[in-house]
Coordinates of N, CA, C and O in Angstrom, one line a residue:
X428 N 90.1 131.9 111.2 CA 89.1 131.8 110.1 C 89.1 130.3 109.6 O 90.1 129.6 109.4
X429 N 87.8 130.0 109.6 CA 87.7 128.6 109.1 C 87.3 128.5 107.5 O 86.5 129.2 106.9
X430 N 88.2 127.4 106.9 CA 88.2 127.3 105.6 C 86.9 126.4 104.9 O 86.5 125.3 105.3
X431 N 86.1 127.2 103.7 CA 85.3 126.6 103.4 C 85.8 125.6 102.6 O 86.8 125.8 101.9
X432 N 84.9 124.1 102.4 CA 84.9 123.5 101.7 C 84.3 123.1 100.5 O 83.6 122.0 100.6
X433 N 84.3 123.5 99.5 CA 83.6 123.0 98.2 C 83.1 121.1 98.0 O 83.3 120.4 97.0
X434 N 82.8 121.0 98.7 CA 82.1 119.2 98.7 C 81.4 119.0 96.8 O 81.0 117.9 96.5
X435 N 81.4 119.7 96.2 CA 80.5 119.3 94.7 C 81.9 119.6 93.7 O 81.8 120.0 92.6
X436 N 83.0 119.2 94.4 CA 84.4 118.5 93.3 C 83.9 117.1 94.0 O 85.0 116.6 94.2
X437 N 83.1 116.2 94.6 CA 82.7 115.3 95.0 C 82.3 114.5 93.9 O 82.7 113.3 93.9
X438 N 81.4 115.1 92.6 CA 80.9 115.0 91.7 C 81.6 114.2 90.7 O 81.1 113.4 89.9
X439 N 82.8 114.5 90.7 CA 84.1 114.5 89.9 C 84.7 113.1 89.6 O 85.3 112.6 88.7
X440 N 84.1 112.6 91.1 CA 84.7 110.9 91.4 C 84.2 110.0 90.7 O 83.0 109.8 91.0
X441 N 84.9 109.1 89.5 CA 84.0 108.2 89.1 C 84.7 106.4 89.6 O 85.5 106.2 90.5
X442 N 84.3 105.8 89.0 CA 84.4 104.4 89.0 C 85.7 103.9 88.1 O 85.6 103.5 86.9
X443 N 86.9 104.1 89.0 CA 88.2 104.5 87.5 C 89.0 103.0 87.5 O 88.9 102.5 88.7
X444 N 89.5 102.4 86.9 CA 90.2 101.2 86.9 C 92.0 102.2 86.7 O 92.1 103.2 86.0
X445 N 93.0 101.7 87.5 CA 94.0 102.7 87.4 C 94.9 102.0 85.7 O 95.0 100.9 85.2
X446 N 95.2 103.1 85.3 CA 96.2 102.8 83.5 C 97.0 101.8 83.6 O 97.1 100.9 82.8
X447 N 97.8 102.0 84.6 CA 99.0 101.7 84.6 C 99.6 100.8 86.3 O 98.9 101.1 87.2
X448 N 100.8 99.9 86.6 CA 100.9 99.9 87.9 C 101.9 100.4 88.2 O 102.5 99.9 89.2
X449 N 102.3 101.5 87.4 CA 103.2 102.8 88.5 C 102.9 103.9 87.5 O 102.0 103.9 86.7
X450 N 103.7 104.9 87.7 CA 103.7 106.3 87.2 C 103.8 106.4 85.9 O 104.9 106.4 85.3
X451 N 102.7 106.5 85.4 CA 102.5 106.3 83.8 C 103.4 107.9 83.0 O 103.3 108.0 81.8
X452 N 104.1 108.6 83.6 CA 105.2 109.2 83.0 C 106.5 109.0 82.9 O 107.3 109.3 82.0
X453 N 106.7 108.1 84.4 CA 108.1 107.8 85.1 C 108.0 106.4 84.3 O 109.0 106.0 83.9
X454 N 107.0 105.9 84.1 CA 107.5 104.6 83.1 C 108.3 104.7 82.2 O 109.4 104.1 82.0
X455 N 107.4 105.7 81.1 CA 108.1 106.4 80.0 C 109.6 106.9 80.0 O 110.5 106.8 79.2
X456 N 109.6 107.3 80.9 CA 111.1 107.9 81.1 C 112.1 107.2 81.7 O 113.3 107.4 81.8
X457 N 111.5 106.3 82.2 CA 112.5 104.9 83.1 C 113.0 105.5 84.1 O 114.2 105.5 84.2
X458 N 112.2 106.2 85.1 CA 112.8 107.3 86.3 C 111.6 106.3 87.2 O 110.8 105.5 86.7
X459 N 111.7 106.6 88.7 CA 111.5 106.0 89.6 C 110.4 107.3 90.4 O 110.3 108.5 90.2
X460 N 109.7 106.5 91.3 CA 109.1 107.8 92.0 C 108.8 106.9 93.9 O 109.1 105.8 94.2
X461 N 108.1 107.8 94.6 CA 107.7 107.4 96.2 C 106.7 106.7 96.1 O 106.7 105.5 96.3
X462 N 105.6 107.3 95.7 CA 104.2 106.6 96.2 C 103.4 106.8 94.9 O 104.0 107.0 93.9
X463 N 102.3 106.6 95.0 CA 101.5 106.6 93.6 C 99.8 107.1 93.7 O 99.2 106.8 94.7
X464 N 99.3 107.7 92.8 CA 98.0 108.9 93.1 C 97.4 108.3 91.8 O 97.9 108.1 90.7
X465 N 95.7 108.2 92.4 CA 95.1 107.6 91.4 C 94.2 109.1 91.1 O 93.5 109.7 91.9
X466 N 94.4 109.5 89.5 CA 93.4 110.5 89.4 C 91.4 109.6 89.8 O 91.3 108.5 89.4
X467 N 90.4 110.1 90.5 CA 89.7 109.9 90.7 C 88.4 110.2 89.1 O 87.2 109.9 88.9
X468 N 89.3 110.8 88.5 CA 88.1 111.4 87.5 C 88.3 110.0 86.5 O 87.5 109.0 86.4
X469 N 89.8 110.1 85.7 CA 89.8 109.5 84.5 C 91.0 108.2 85.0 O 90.9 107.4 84.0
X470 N 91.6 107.8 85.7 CA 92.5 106.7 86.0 C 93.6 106.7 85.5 O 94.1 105.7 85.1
X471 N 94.3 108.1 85.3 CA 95.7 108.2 85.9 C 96.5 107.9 86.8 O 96.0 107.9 88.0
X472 N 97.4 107.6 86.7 CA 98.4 106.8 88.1 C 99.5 107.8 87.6 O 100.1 107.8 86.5
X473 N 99.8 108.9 89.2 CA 101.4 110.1 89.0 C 101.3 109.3 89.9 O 100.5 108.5 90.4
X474 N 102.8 110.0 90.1 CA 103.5 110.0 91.7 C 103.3 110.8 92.2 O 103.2 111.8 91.5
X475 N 103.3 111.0 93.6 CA 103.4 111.7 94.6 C 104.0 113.4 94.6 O 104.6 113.6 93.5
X476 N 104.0 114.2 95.2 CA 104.7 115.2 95.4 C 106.3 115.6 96.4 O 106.9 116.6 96.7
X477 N 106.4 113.7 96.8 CA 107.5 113.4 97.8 C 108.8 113.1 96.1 O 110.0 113.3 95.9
X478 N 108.0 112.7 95.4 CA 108.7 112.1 93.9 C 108.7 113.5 93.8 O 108.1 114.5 94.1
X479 N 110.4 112.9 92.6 CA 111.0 114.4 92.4 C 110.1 114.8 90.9 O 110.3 115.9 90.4
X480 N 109.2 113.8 90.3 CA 108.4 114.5 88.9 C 106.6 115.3 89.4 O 105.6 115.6 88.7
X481 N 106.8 115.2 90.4 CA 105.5 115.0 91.1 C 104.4 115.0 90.0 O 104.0 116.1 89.7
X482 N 103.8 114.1 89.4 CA 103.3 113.8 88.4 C 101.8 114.0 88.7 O 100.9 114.7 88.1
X483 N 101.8 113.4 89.8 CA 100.0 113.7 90.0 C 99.6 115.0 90.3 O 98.4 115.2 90.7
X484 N 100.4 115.7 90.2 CA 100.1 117.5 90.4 C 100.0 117.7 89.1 O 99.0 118.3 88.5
X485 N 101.1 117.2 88.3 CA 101.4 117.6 86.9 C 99.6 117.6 86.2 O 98.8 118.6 85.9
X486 N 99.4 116.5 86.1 CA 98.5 115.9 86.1 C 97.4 117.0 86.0 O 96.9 117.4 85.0
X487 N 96.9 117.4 87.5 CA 96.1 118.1 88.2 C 96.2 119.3 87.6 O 95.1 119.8 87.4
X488 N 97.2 120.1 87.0 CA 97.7 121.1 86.8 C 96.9 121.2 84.8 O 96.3 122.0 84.2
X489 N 97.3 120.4 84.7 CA 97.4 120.1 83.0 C 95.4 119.9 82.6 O 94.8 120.6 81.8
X490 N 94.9 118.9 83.3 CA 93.2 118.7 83.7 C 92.4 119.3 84.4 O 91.3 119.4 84.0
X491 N 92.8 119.6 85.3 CA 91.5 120.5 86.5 C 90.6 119.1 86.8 O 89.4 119.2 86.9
X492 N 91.3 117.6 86.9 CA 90.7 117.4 87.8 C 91.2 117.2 89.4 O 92.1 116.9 90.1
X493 N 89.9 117.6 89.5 CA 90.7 117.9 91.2 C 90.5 116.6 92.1 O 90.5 117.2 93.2
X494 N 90.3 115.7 92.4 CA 90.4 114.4 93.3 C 91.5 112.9 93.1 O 91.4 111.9 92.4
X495 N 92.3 113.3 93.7 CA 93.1 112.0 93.9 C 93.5 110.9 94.8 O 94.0 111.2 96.0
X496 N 93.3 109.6 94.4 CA 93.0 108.8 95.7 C 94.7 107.9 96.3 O 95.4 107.3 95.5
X497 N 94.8 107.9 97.2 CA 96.4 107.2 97.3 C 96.1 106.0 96.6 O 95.0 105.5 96.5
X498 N 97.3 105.4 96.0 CA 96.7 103.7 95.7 C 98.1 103.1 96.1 O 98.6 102.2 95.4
X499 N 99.0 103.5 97.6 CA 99.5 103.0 98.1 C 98.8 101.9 99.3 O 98.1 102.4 100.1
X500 N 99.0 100.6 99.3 CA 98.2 99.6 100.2 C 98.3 99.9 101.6 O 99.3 100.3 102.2
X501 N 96.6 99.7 102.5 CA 96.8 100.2 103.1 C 96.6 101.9 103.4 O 96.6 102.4 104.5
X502 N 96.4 102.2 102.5 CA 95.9 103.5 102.5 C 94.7 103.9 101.9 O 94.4 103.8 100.7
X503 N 93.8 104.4 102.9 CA 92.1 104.7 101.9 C 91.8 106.4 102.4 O 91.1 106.7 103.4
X504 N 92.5 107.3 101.3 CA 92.6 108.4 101.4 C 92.3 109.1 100.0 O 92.6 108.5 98.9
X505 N 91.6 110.5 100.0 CA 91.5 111.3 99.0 C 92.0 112.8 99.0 O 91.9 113.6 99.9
X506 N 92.2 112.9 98.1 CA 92.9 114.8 98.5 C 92.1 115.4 97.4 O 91.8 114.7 96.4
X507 N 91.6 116.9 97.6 CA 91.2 117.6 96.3 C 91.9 119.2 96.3 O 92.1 120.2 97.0
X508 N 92.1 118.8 95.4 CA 93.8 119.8 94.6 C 93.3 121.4 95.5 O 93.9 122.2 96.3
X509 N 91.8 121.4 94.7 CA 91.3 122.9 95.2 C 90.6 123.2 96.1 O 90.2 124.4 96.1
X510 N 90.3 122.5 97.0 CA 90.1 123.0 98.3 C 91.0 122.5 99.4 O 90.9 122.7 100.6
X511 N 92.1 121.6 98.8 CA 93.3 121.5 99.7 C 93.1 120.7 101.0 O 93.7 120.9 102.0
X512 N 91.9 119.7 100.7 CA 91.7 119.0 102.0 C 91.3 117.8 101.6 O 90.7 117.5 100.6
X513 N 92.1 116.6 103.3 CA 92.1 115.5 102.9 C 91.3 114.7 103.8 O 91.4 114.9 105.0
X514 N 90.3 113.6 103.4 CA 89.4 113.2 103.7 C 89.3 111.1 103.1 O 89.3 110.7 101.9
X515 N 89.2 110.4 104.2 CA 89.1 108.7 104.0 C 87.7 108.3 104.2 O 87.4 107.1 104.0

């Protein structure tokens, strides 16, 4: 069975300048994380889900927004939370 794709969380993506230059929770807390996830809606910076706060789920979880773009260098990738697929 092939999984459909919802393309109109596409909508969602705006023009975001990122908050912060690491994990605008792990800052606060003086804790460290792997890689770093730009929310695509509002310009949140979590970490990863390899980090043990996985923030940018947190994030996802707490908002419903669903698009986040890596902002590790070198990487030009996007994931969306709710249809679970990733696309550059």
């Amino acid at each position: 069975m092939t999984a459909t794709i919802d393309w109109s969380h596409l909508d969602t993506i705006r023009d975001v300048k990122p908050h912060t230059h690491g994990c605008e929770e792990c800052l606060k807390l003086g804790d460290s994380w792997v890689h770093l996830r730009l929310c695509t809606h509002c310009g949140h910076v979590g970490c990863c889900d390899s980090s043990k706060n996985k923030h940018a789920t947190k994030h996802f979880h707490a908002t419903k927004h669903p698009i986040i773009a890596s902002l590790e260098r070198g990487e030009n990738w996007k994931w969306c939370f709710i249809d679970e697929v990733s696309w550059e």
